[in-house]
CSV table of C-alpha atoms in Angstrom, one decimal:
chain,number,residue,atom,x,y,z
A,1,MET,CA,0.0,0.1,0.1
A,2,SER,CA,1.5,3.6,-0.9
A,3,GLU,CA,1.8,6.1,1.5
A,4,LYS,CA,-1.0,8.1,0.1
A,5,GLU,CA,-3.0,5.1,0.7
A,6,GLU,CA,-2.5,5.2,3.9
A,7,ASP,CA,-3.1,8.3,5.0
A,8,PHE,CA,-6.4,8.2,3.1
A,9,VAL,CA,-7.2,4.8,5.1
A,10,GLU,CA,-5.9,6.7,8.5
A,11,ASP,CA,-8.1,9.3,8.1
A,12,PHE,CA,-11.1,7.6,7.4
A,13,ALA,CA,-10.6,5.0,10.6
A,14,ALA,CA,-10.3,8.5,11.8
A,15,MET,CA,-14.1,9.8,10.9
A,16,PHE,CA,-15.5,6.3,11.2
A,17,GLU,CA,-14.1,6.7,14.9
A,18,ALA,CA,-15.5,10.2,16.2
A,19,SER,CA,-18.7,8.8,14.3
A,20,VAL,CA,-19.0,5.6,16.3
A,21,LYS,CA,-18.1,7.3,18.9
A,22,SER,CA,-21.2,10.2,18.0
A,23,ARG,CA,-23.3,8.2,18.4
A,24,MET,CA,-22.2,6.3,21.9
A,25,PHE,CA,-24.1,9.4,23.2
A,26,HIS,CA,-27.0,10.8,23.6
A,27,ARG,CA,-29.0,14.5,23.9
A,28,GLY,CA,-28.8,15.5,27.7
A,29,GLN,CA,-25.6,12.8,28.7
A,30,THR,CA,-23.7,14.2,31.1
A,31,ILE,CA,-20.5,13.8,30.6
A,32,GLU,CA,-17.2,14.7,31.5
A,33,GLY,CA,-14.2,15.8,28.9
A,34,THR,CA,-10.5,17.6,29.3
A,35,ILE,CA,-10.6,20.9,27.3
A,36,VAL,CA,-7.4,20.5,24.9
A,37,ALA,CA,-8.0,24.3,22.5
A,38,LEU,CA,-10.0,27.4,23.4
A,39,GLY,CA,-10.5,29.8,20.2
A,40,PRO,CA,-12.6,33.1,20.1
A,41,LYS,CA,-16.2,31.2,19.4
A,42,VAL,CA,-15.2,27.5,20.6
A,43,GLY,CA,-13.7,25.7,23.6
A,44,LEU,CA,-12.9,21.8,21.9
A,45,VAL,CA,-12.8,19.1,24.6
A,46,ASN,CA,-11.8,15.8,24.5
A,47,VAL,CA,-14.0,13.1,25.2
A,48,GLY,CA,-12.5,9.8,25.3
A,49,GLY,CA,-9.9,8.8,22.5
A,50,LYS,CA,-9.8,10.7,19.6
A,51,GLY,CA,-12.5,12.1,19.8
A,52,GLU,CA,-13.6,15.7,19.9
A,53,ALA,CA,-16.4,18.5,21.4
A,54,GLU,CA,-17.3,21.7,20.5
A,55,ILE,CA,-18.6,23.9,23.7
A,56,ASP,CA,-19.2,27.6,23.1
A,57,ILE,CA,-15.9,30.2,25.0
A,58,ALA,CA,-19.3,31.7,26.0
A,59,GLU,CA,-20.0,28.6,27.9
A,60,LEU,CA,-16.3,29.0,30.5
A,61,LYS,CA,-16.7,32.4,31.4
A,62,ASP,CA,-17.9,33.9,34.7
A,63,ALA,CA,-20.2,36.6,34.9
A,64,ASP,CA,-18.1,39.3,34.3
A,65,GLY,CA,-16.9,38.3,31.1
A,66,ASN,CA,-13.2,36.2,32.0
A,67,LEU,CA,-12.4,32.5,31.4
A,68,GLU,CA,-13.1,30.6,34.2
A,69,VAL,CA,-10.8,27.4,32.5
A,70,ALA,CA,-7.7,26.9,31.1
A,71,VAL,CA,-6.2,24.1,28.5
A,72,GLY,CA,-5.6,20.9,30.2
A,73,ASP,CA,-8.6,21.0,33.0
A,74,ARG,CA,-11.0,19.1,33.4
A,75,ILE,CA,-15.2,20.1,32.5
A,76,GLN,CA,-18.4,18.3,33.3
A,77,ALA,CA,-20.8,19.0,31.0
A,78,MET,CA,-24.5,18.1,28.8
A,79,VAL,CA,-24.3,16.9,25.3
A,80,VAL,CA,-27.1,19.3,23.2
A,81,SER,CA,-26.3,17.7,20.0
A,82,THR,CA,-24.9,14.5,18.6
A,83,GLY,CA,-25.1,15.3,15.0
A,84,GLY,CA,-22.3,16.0,12.6
A,85,GLY,CA,-20.3,15.9,16.0
A,86,ILE,CA,-20.6,16.6,19.5
A,87,VAL,CA,-22.0,19.8,20.6
A,88,LEU,CA,-22.0,20.4,24.8
A,89,SER,CA,-23.0,22.8,26.7
A,90,ARG,CA,-22.0,23.2,30.4
A,91,LYS,CA,-25.0,25.0,31.4
A,92,GLY,CA,-27.8,23.5,33.4
A,93,VAL,CA,-24.4,20.8,34.6
A,94,ARG,CA,-23.0,23.5,36.1
A,95,ASN,CA,-25.8,25.4,37.8
A,96,ALA,CA,-26.7,21.5,38.8
A,97,ALA,CA,-23.5,21.1,40.4
A,98,THR,CA,-23.4,24.5,42.3
A,99,GLN,CA,-26.6,23.6,43.7
A,100,ARG,CA,-25.2,20.4,45.0
A,101,GLU,CA,-22.4,21.9,46.1
A,102,LEU,CA,-24.3,25.0,48.2
A,103,ALA,CA,-26.5,21.6,49.9
A,104,ASP,CA,-23.7,19.1,51.5
A,105,ALA,CA,-21.7,22.9,52.5
A,106,PHE,CA,-25.2,23.6,54.1
A,107,GLN,CA,-25.9,20.4,56.0
A,108,ALA,CA,-21.7,20.0,56.7
A,109,GLY,CA,-22.2,23.3,58.7
A,110,LEU,CA,-18.9,24.8,55.8
A,111,SER,CA,-17.7,27.5,55.1
A,112,VAL,CA,-18.2,29.0,50.7
A,113,GLU,CA,-16.8,31.9,49.3
A,114,GLY,CA,-18.3,34.6,47.4
A,115,LYS,CA,-17.9,37.7,46.4
A,116,VAL,CA,-20.1,40.9,47.4
A,117,GLU,CA,-22.0,42.2,44.2
A,118,ASN,CA,-24.7,45.3,45.3
A,119,VAL,CA,-26.3,46.9,48.5
A,120,VAL,CA,-29.9,45.8,48.5
A,121,LYS,CA,-32.9,46.5,51.1
A,122,GLY,CA,-32.0,44.9,54.8
A,123,GLY,CA,-28.3,43.8,53.0
A,124,TYR,CA,-26.6,42.2,50.6
A,125,ASP,CA,-27.0,40.7,47.3
A,126,VAL,CA,-23.8,37.9,47.0
A,127,ARG,CA,-22.6,35.6,44.7
A,128,ILE,CA,-21.1,32.1,45.1
A,129,ALA,CA,-20.2,30.6,42.0
A,130,ARG,CA,-23.1,31.1,39.5
A,131,GLU,CA,-25.1,30.9,42.6
A,132,ARG,CA,-27.4,34.6,44.5
A,133,ALA,CA,-27.5,34.6,48.6
A,134,PHE,CA,-29.2,37.3,50.6
A,135,CYS,CA,-26.7,38.7,54.0
A,136,PRO,CA,-28.6,40.0,56.0
A,137,LEU,CA,-27.4,43.5,56.9
A,138,SER,CA,-26.2,42.2,60.6
A,139,GLN,CA,-24.2,40.0,59.4
A,140,ILE,CA,-21.3,41.5,57.2
A,141,ASP,CA,-19.4,41.9,60.4
A,142,ILE,CA,-18.6,41.5,63.7
A,143,VAL,CA,-18.9,45.5,64.2
A,144,ARG,CA,-21.3,47.8,63.1
A,145,THR,CA,-20.2,48.8,59.0
A,146,ALA,CA,-20.7,53.0,59.0
A,147,ASP,CA,-20.9,53.1,54.9
A,148,PRO,CA,-22.7,49.3,53.9
A,149,ALA,CA,-20.9,50.3,50.1
A,150,ALA,CA,-17.5,49.7,51.9
A,151,HIS,CA,-17.8,46.4,51.6
A,152,VAL,CA,-18.5,45.9,48.1
A,153,GLY,CA,-17.1,44.0,45.6
A,154,ARG,CA,-15.0,42.3,48.3
A,155,VAL,CA,-14.9,38.2,48.2
A,156,TYR,CA,-15.0,36.6,51.5
A,157,ALA,CA,-15.8,33.6,53.7
A,158,PHE,CA,-19.4,32.5,54.2
A,159,ARG,CA,-21.7,30.1,56.6
A,160,ILE,CA,-24.5,29.7,54.8
A,161,ILE,CA,-27.6,29.3,57.6
A,162,GLU,CA,-30.7,29.4,55.4
A,163,TYR,CA,-31.3,26.4,52.2
A,164,LYS,CA,-34.5,26.6,50.8
A,165,ASP,CA,-36.8,25.6,47.5
A,166,ASP,CA,-33.5,23.8,46.3
A,167,GLY,CA,-31.9,26.5,46.4
A,168,LYS,CA,-33.8,29.4,45.0
A,169,ASN,CA,-33.4,31.3,48.9
A,170,VAL,CA,-29.6,31.7,50.3
A,171,VAL,CA,-29.4,33.4,52.9
A,172,VAL,CA,-25.7,33.7,54.2
A,173,SER,CA,-23.0,35.2,57.1
A,174,ARG,CA,-20.2,36.2,56.5
A,175,ARG,CA,-20.5,36.7,61.3
A,176,LYS,CA,-20.7,33.5,61.5
A,177,HIS,CA,-17.8,32.6,60.0
A,178,LEU,CA,-16.3,35.5,61.7
A,179,GLU,CA,-17.0,34.5,65.5
A,180,GLU,CA,-16.0,30.9,64.7
A,181,GLU,CA,-12.2,31.8,63.5
A,182,GLN,CA,-12.2,33.5,66.9
A,183,ARG,CA,-13.2,30.9,68.7
A,184,ALA,CA,-10.9,29.3,67.5
A,185,ASN,CA,-8.1,31.5,68.0
A,186,ALA,CA,-9.3,32.6,70.9
A,187,ALA,CA,-6.4,31.1,73.0
A,188,ASP,CA,-3.8,32.0,71.0
A,189,VAL,CA,-4.1,34.9,71.2
A,190,ARG,CA,-4.9,35.4,74.5
A,191,LYS,CA,-1.2,34.5,75.2
A,192,SER,CA,0.6,37.6,73.0
A,193,ILE,CA,-2.0,39.8,75.7
A,194,VAL,CA,0.9,40.5,77.7
A,195,PRO,CA,2.3,44.1,79.5
A,196,GLY,CA,4.2,46.0,76.8
A,197,ALA,CA,3.4,44.0,74.0
A,198,VAL,CA,2.6,45.7,70.0
A,199,LEU,CA,-0.6,44.6,68.5
A,200,THR,CA,-2.3,45.3,64.9
A,201,GLY,CA,-6.4,45.3,66.2
A,202,ARG,CA,-9.0,46.7,64.5
A,203,VAL,CA,-11.3,49.2,66.0
A,204,ALA,CA,-14.6,47.4,66.9
A,205,SER,CA,-15.8,50.8,68.5
A,206,VAL,CA,-15.7,54.6,69.2
A,207,VAL,CA,-17.3,56.0,72.5
A,208,ASP,CA,-17.7,59.8,74.6
A,209,PHE,CA,-14.3,58.2,77.1
A,210,GLY,CA,-12.1,55.8,74.1
A,211,ALA,CA,-12.1,53.1,71.5
A,212,PHE,CA,-13.2,49.4,72.2
A,213,VAL,CA,-10.1,47.2,69.6
A,214,ASP,CA,-10.6,44.0,68.7
A,215,LEU,CA,-7.0,42.4,69.1
A,216,GLY,CA,-8.3,38.9,67.7
A,217,GLY,CA,-10.6,36.0,68.5
A,218,GLY,CA,-13.0,38.1,69.8
A,219,ILE,CA,-10.6,39.2,72.3
A,220,GLN,CA,-10.9,43.7,73.6
A,221,GLY,CA,-8.8,46.2,75.1
A,222,LEU,CA,-9.8,49.9,75.4
A,223,LEU,CA,-8.2,52.7,73.7
A,224,HIS,CA,-8.4,55.3,76.4
A,225,VAL,CA,-9.2,58.7,74.8
A,226,SER,CA,-5.7,60.1,77.2
A,227,GLU,CA,-3.9,56.9,75.8
A,228,MET,CA,-4.3,58.0,71.5
A,229,GLY,CA,-2.2,61.4,71.5
A,230,TRP,CA,-0.4,63.4,73.5
A,231,SER,CA,-2.9,66.1,72.9
A,232,ARG,CA,-5.5,66.8,74.4
A,233,THR,CA,-8.3,65.0,72.2
A,234,ALA,CA,-12.5,66.1,74.0
A,235,ASN,CA,-13.4,63.6,70.3
A,236,PRO,CA,-12.5,60.2,70.0
A,237,ARG,CA,-14.0,59.7,67.1
A,238,GLU,CA,-11.9,62.4,65.8
A,239,ILE,CA,-8.8,60.7,65.3
A,240,VAL,CA,-10.1,56.9,64.6
A,241,ALA,CA,-13.0,55.2,63.2
A,242,PRO,CA,-15.0,52.0,63.5
A,243,GLY,CA,-13.1,49.7,61.1
A,244,ASP,CA,-9.3,51.4,61.2
A,245,GLN,CA,-6.6,49.3,61.3
A,246,ILE,CA,-4.7,50.8,64.5
A,247,THR,CA,-0.8,49.8,65.8
A,248,VAL,CA,-1.3,49.9,69.5
A,249,GLN,CA,0.4,48.6,73.0
A,250,VAL,CA,-0.7,46.9,75.8
A,251,LEU,CA,-0.4,48.8,79.3
A,252,ARG,CA,-2.0,45.8,81.6
A,253,VAL,CA,-4.0,43.7,81.7
A,254,ASP,CA,-6.3,42.7,84.9
A,255,GLU,CA,-6.4,39.4,85.2
A,256,ALA,CA,-9.1,39.0,87.5
A,257,THR,CA,-11.3,40.9,85.5
A,258,GLN,CA,-10.1,40.0,81.4
A,259,LYS,CA,-9.5,43.6,81.1
A,260,ILE,CA,-7.5,45.6,78.9
A,261,ALA,CA,-5.8,48.6,78.4
A,262,LEU,CA,-4.2,50.5,75.8
A,263,GLY,CA,-1.9,52.7,74.3
A,264,ARG,CA,-1.5,54.8,70.7
A,265,LYS,CA,0.7,57.9,72.0
A,266,GLN,CA,3.6,55.3,73.2
A,267,PHE,CA,4.8,55.5,69.5
A,268,LEU,CA,4.9,59.1,69.3
A,269,ASP,CA,7.6,61.6,70.6
A,270,ASP,CA,6.9,63.2,74.2
A,271,PRO,CA,6.9,66.7,73.9
A,272,TRP,CA,8.4,67.1,77.6
A,273,THR,CA,11.2,66.4,76.5
A,274,THR,CA,11.8,69.9,75.3
A,275,VAL,CA,9.9,71.4,78.3
A,276,ALA,CA,13.4,72.2,80.2
A,277,GLY,CA,14.6,73.8,76.9
A,278,THR,CA,11.7,75.9,75.6
A,279,TYR,CA,9.5,76.9,79.4
A,280,GLU,CA,11.0,78.9,82.1
A,281,VAL,CA,8.6,80.9,84.8
A,282,GLY,CA,7.9,84.7,83.5
A,283,GLN,CA,7.4,83.9,80.0
A,284,VAL,CA,4.1,85.2,78.1
A,285,ARG,CA,2.7,82.7,76.0
A,286,THR,CA,-0.3,82.6,74.0
A,287,GLY,CA,-2.9,79.5,74.7
A,288,ARG,CA,-6.2,77.9,74.2
A,289,VAL,CA,-8.5,76.6,76.4
A,290,THR,CA,-9.5,72.9,76.1
A,291,ARG,CA,-11.7,73.5,79.4
A,292,VAL,CA,-13.5,74.3,82.2
A,293,ALA,CA,-13.4,73.3,86.1
A,294,GLU,CA,-14.1,74.3,89.9
A,295,PHE,CA,-11.0,75.1,89.7
A,296,GLY,CA,-9.8,76.4,86.7
A,297,ALA,CA,-9.2,76.8,83.5
A,298,PHE,CA,-6.8,74.2,81.3
A,299,VAL,CA,-4.8,75.8,79.1
A,300,GLU,CA,-3.0,73.7,75.7
A,301,LEU,CA,0.4,75.6,75.3
A,302,GLU,CA,0.8,73.2,72.4
A,303,PRO,CA,0.0,70.1,70.7
A,304,GLY,CA,0.7,67.7,74.8
A,305,ILE,CA,1.5,70.5,76.3
A,306,GLU,CA,-1.4,71.8,78.6
A,307,GLY,CA,-1.5,74.0,82.1
A,308,LEU,CA,-3.5,74.8,84.6
A,309,ALA,CA,-4.6,78.5,85.6
A,310,HIS,CA,-6.3,78.0,88.6
A,311,VAL,CA,-8.9,79.9,89.9
A,312,SER,CA,-6.8,81.6,93.0
A,313,THR,CA,-5.0,83.5,89.8
A,314,PHE,CA,-7.7,84.6,88.7
A,315,ALA,CA,-8.4,88.2,90.2
A,316,PRO,CA,-12.2,88.6,92.6
A,317,THR,CA,-14.9,89.9,91.4
A,318,GLY,CA,-17.6,89.4,94.7
A,319,ARG,CA,-19.8,87.1,92.1
A,320,ALA,CA,-19.5,83.1,92.3
A,321,GLY,CA,-18.2,82.0,89.2
A,322,ASP,CA,-17.1,85.2,87.7
A,323,TRP,CA,-13.2,84.5,86.0
A,324,THR,CA,-15.2,81.9,84.0
A,325,LYS,CA,-16.3,84.5,81.7
A,326,ALA,CA,-12.9,85.5,81.1
A,327,VAL,CA,-11.8,81.4,80.1
A,328,ALA,CA,-14.3,80.1,77.7
A,329,ALA,CA,-13.3,76.2,75.7
A,330,GLY,CA,-11.4,77.2,72.9
A,331,THR,CA,-11.1,80.8,73.4
A,332,THR,CA,-6.8,81.7,73.4
A,333,GLY,CA,-5.2,84.0,75.7
A,334,ALA,CA,-2.1,84.8,76.7
A,335,PHE,CA,-0.6,83.1,79.7
A,336,GLU,CA,2.4,83.8,81.9
A,337,ILE,CA,3.6,80.5,83.9
A,338,LEU,CA,4.1,81.0,87.0
A,339,SER,CA,5.4,77.3,88.2
A,340,ILE,CA,7.3,74.9,86.1
A,341,ASP,CA,7.0,70.3,87.9
A,342,LYS,CA,8.2,68.3,85.4
A,343,GLU,CA,8.5,65.3,87.0
A,344,GLN,CA,4.8,65.8,87.8
A,345,LYS,CA,4.1,67.3,84.0
A,346,ARG,CA,2.2,70.3,85.4
A,347,ILE,CA,2.9,73.8,84.5
A,348,GLY,CA,0.5,76.8,86.4
A,349,LEU,CA,-0.3,79.8,84.7
A,350,ALA,CA,-2.2,82.7,85.3
A,351,LEU,CA,-4.5,85.0,82.1
A,352,VAL,CA,-3.1,88.1,81.6
A,353,GLU,CA,-4.9,90.5,81.8
A,354,GLU,CA,-6.3,92.8,77.8
A,355,GLY,CA,-3.7,95.7,78.1
A,356,SER,CA,-1.2,94.4,80.7
A,357,SER,CA,2.7,94.8,80.5
A,358,ARG,CA,2.7,91.7,80.7
A,359,GLY,CA,0.7,90.8,77.7
A,360,THR,CA,3.5,92.3,75.6
A,361,GLY,CA,6.2,91.3,76.9
A,362,GLY,CA,7.4,93.7,79.9
A,363,ALA,CA,8.0,92.7,83.7
A,364,SER,CA,5.9,91.0,85.8
A,365,PRO,CA,4.7,93.0,88.6
A,366,GLU,CA,6.0,90.4,91.0
A,367,GLY,CA,8.7,92.3,91.2
A,368,THR,CA,7.3,95.2,93.2
A,369,ILE,CA,6.1,93.2,95.3
A,370,VAL,CA,8.7,94.6,97.8
A,371,PRO,CA,8.9,95.9,101.2
A,372,GLY,CA,7.8,99.1,101.8
A,373,ALA,CA,5.7,99.7,98.2
A,374,ILE,CA,2.7,100.7,97.8
A,375,VAL,CA,0.4,98.1,95.2
A,376,THR,CA,-3.4,98.1,94.7
A,377,GLY,CA,-5.2,95.5,95.0
A,378,LYS,CA,-8.6,93.5,94.7
A,379,VAL,CA,-10.1,92.0,98.5
A,380,GLU,CA,-10.5,88.7,97.8
A,381,ARG,CA,-12.2,87.0,101.4
A,382,HIS,CA,-13.0,88.0,104.9
A,383,GLU,CA,-11.7,86.1,107.8
A,384,LYS,CA,-12.0,86.7,111.5
A,385,PHE,CA,-8.4,88.6,112.0
A,386,GLY,CA,-8.6,90.5,108.7
A,387,VAL,CA,-8.4,90.6,105.1
A,388,PHE,CA,-6.8,88.4,102.7
A,389,VAL,CA,-5.8,91.2,99.0
A,390,PHE,CA,-5.1,89.6,95.8
A,391,LEU,CA,-2.0,90.9,94.1
A,392,SER,CA,-0.7,89.1,91.1
A,393,PRO,CA,-1.4,85.5,90.5
A,394,GLY,CA,-0.7,83.2,93.0
A,395,ARG,CA,0.5,85.8,95.3
A,396,THR,CA,-2.3,87.5,97.9
A,397,GLY,CA,-1.4,89.8,100.9
A,398,LEU,CA,-2.8,89.4,104.3
A,399,LEU,CA,-3.9,92.5,105.9
A,400,PRO,CA,-4.7,92.5,109.4
A,401,LEU,CA,-7.1,93.6,111.2
A,402,ALA,CA,-5.1,96.6,112.9
A,403,GLU,CA,-3.7,98.2,109.7
A,404,THR,CA,-7.0,98.3,108.4
A,405,GLY,CA,-7.4,101.9,109.3
A,406,LEU,CA,-10.9,101.1,110.7
A,407,ASP,CA,-12.2,100.9,114.5
A,408,ARG,CA,-11.7,97.0,116.3
A,409,ASP,CA,-16.0,96.9,116.3
A,410,ALA,CA,-16.4,98.2,112.1
A,411,ASP,CA,-17.8,96.6,109.5
A,412,LEU,CA,-15.5,95.1,107.3
A,413,LEU,CA,-17.6,93.7,105.0
A,414,LYS,CA,-19.1,97.0,104.1
A,415,ALA,CA,-15.8,98.4,104.5
A,416,PHE,CA,-14.1,96.6,101.9
A,417,PRO,CA,-16.1,94.5,100.2
A,418,ILE,CA,-14.8,91.3,98.1
A,419,GLY,CA,-13.9,92.6,94.2
A,420,SER,CA,-13.0,96.2,95.2
A,421,GLU,CA,-9.8,97.6,94.5
A,422,LEU,CA,-7.6,98.5,98.0
A,423,GLU,CA,-4.3,100.9,98.2
A,424,VAL,CA,-2.2,98.7,100.1
A,425,LEU,CA,1.9,99.2,101.8
A,426,VAL,CA,3.7,96.3,101.7
A,427,LEU,CA,5.2,95.7,105.4
A,428,GLU,CA,6.9,92.0,104.6
A,429,VAL,CA,7.5,89.6,102.3
A,430,ASP,CA,8.9,86.1,103.2
A,431,PRO,CA,12.0,84.5,101.1
A,432,ALA,CA,9.1,82.8,99.2
A,433,GLY,CA,6.8,84.8,98.8
A,434,ARG,CA,4.7,83.5,100.2
A,435,ARG,CA,4.0,85.4,103.1
A,436,ILE,CA,2.7,89.5,102.3
A,437,ARG,CA,1.7,91.2,105.4
A,438,LEU,CA,-0.2,94.7,104.3
A,439,SER,CA,-0.6,97.9,105.3
A,440,ARG,CA,-3.1,100.7,104.4
A,441,LYS,CA,-3.2,102.5,107.0
A,442,ALA,CA,0.8,102.7,106.4
A,443,VAL,CA,-0.4,104.0,103.2
A,444,ALA,CA,-2.5,107.0,105.3
A,445,GLU,CA,0.2,107.8,107.6
A,446,GLN,CA,2.7,108.1,104.6
A,447,ARG,CA,0.9,110.0,103.1
A,448,GLU,CA,0.7,112.2,105.5
A,449,GLN,CA,3.4,113.5,105.8
A,450,ALA,CA,4.9,113.4,102.3
A,451,GLU,CA,2.3,115.6,102.2
A,452,LEU,CA,4.1,117.9,105.3
A,453,ARG,CA,7.3,118.1,104.3
A,454,GLU,CA,6.0,119.3,100.8
A,455,TYR,CA,4.0,122.1,103.0
A,456,ALA,CA,6.9,122.6,105.8
A,457,ALA,CA,9.2,123.2,102.3
A,458,ARG,CA,7.1,126.3,101.2
A,459,PRO,CA,8.4,129.8,101.6
A,460,ASP,CA,4.9,130.7,103.4
A,461,ALA,CA,4.3,128.2,105.3
A,462,THR,CA,4.5,129.5,108.9
A,463,PRO,CA,4.6,127.3,111.8
A,464,THR,CA,1.9,126.0,114.4
A,465,ALA,CA,0.8,124.2,117.4
A,466,SER,CA,-1.5,122.6,115.0
A,467,MET,CA,0.7,121.8,112.7
A,468,GLY,CA,3.3,121.1,115.3
A,469,SER,CA,1.3,118.7,117.1
A,470,LEU,CA,0.1,117.2,113.5
A,471,ALA,CA,4.1,116.4,113.3
A,472,ASP,CA,4.0,114.8,116.5
A,473,LYS,CA,1.4,112.0,115.6
A,474,LEU,CA,3.6,111.9,112.4
A,475,ARG,CA,6.9,111.1,114.0
A,476,GLY,CA,5.5,109.0,116.6
A,477,ALA,CA,2.6,106.2,114.3
A,478,LEU,CA,6.4,105.9,112.4
A,479,GLY,CA,8.8,106.1,115.6
A,480,LYS,CA,6.0,102.5,116.3
A,481,ARG,CA,7.0,100.7,112.8
């Protein structure tokens, strides 16, 4: 037999085998084969021997138009035609296979992978293979989602919680899957939560006093608002939001209550390390009032550096709480630094009144409070033994009864109303400047002396008995001092 004849016989045999093969299959039969070629319109599937079946290329793509298979993959398909060759289709077979898989996963309690397609009323439309499922809004996550659309397009693992009507009604839950993962990981996560440990967690919820952070395994710790940063923050929602992934440090673990305290500012530079070289007593700085308490106003000088303007540093007015009008929360002003305690991280401040020389960098009036100086203060409070006079922020002097210039049975409250101005002479100041003794009577005596000297120096001055008597009295008063 010639070579040409051999080729003819071989081609005829192949055609005969394909014809026989096609007669072996019938329409509606489900068969399995291997993909041997993928063209622009059809794919070829080896269904045994030398026989190859055709399948429309669209049958091998997913809902997004991407090929789901490659050459060499095995697929199941249904015979839809045998005339002139075998033609296959995956439509009925694939749907049936998917439904069986979903039913099996539901019965066995297994998780399935699905893609969140879009937001619908009350939840989400989820595609699992080519099947549609519904996920209620409350079952998409363990924590509440502020923006439901944030999950659209994501691929998650779900648990099937309802399977009805042969797969036409499928309800899934991602939350169930996550909770199972948490229970499985809880023991290992607990071992890693020790003081000093640096962990990555997810913000589960934000409250007025801080945020609860999920550390894994269903274990949550509290990140208090004071530990979010060095700067005082009134609203933690300005810093973190539910769902945020953040790094935290474990500060404390209470074994009895299982409460976990977390910190975040530990990863930031402590601004107090620069206080020694930046701040000095007597400086005037601009600050912002962050909050007002009964005992004073807290003032932020810079992020993380806060001082207190104590209520005692405000000049008395005679009306309770009147000082708060000058330091409402959120206002800015000039404040003088009275004290610095680096160990306790405390700075004492005093509000500089508008127009004061201190506000323009002038010298503090504290320098004028020396023995012999005449100063003006405001009545702060009354006691049985005298009157306390506010001289400047942090410096209050005592005006004893004997130095008031009034009779012993005089009404001090009426003579010196709280908040009223009073001119006094400084008699004594202790080295620490904490105890200051004042005299109002000495101011009057000193002025009488000055007037007498001035009168005596006049050319037309004539000594009289009354003038001599006055001079004697002044000398006697000064002698007693």
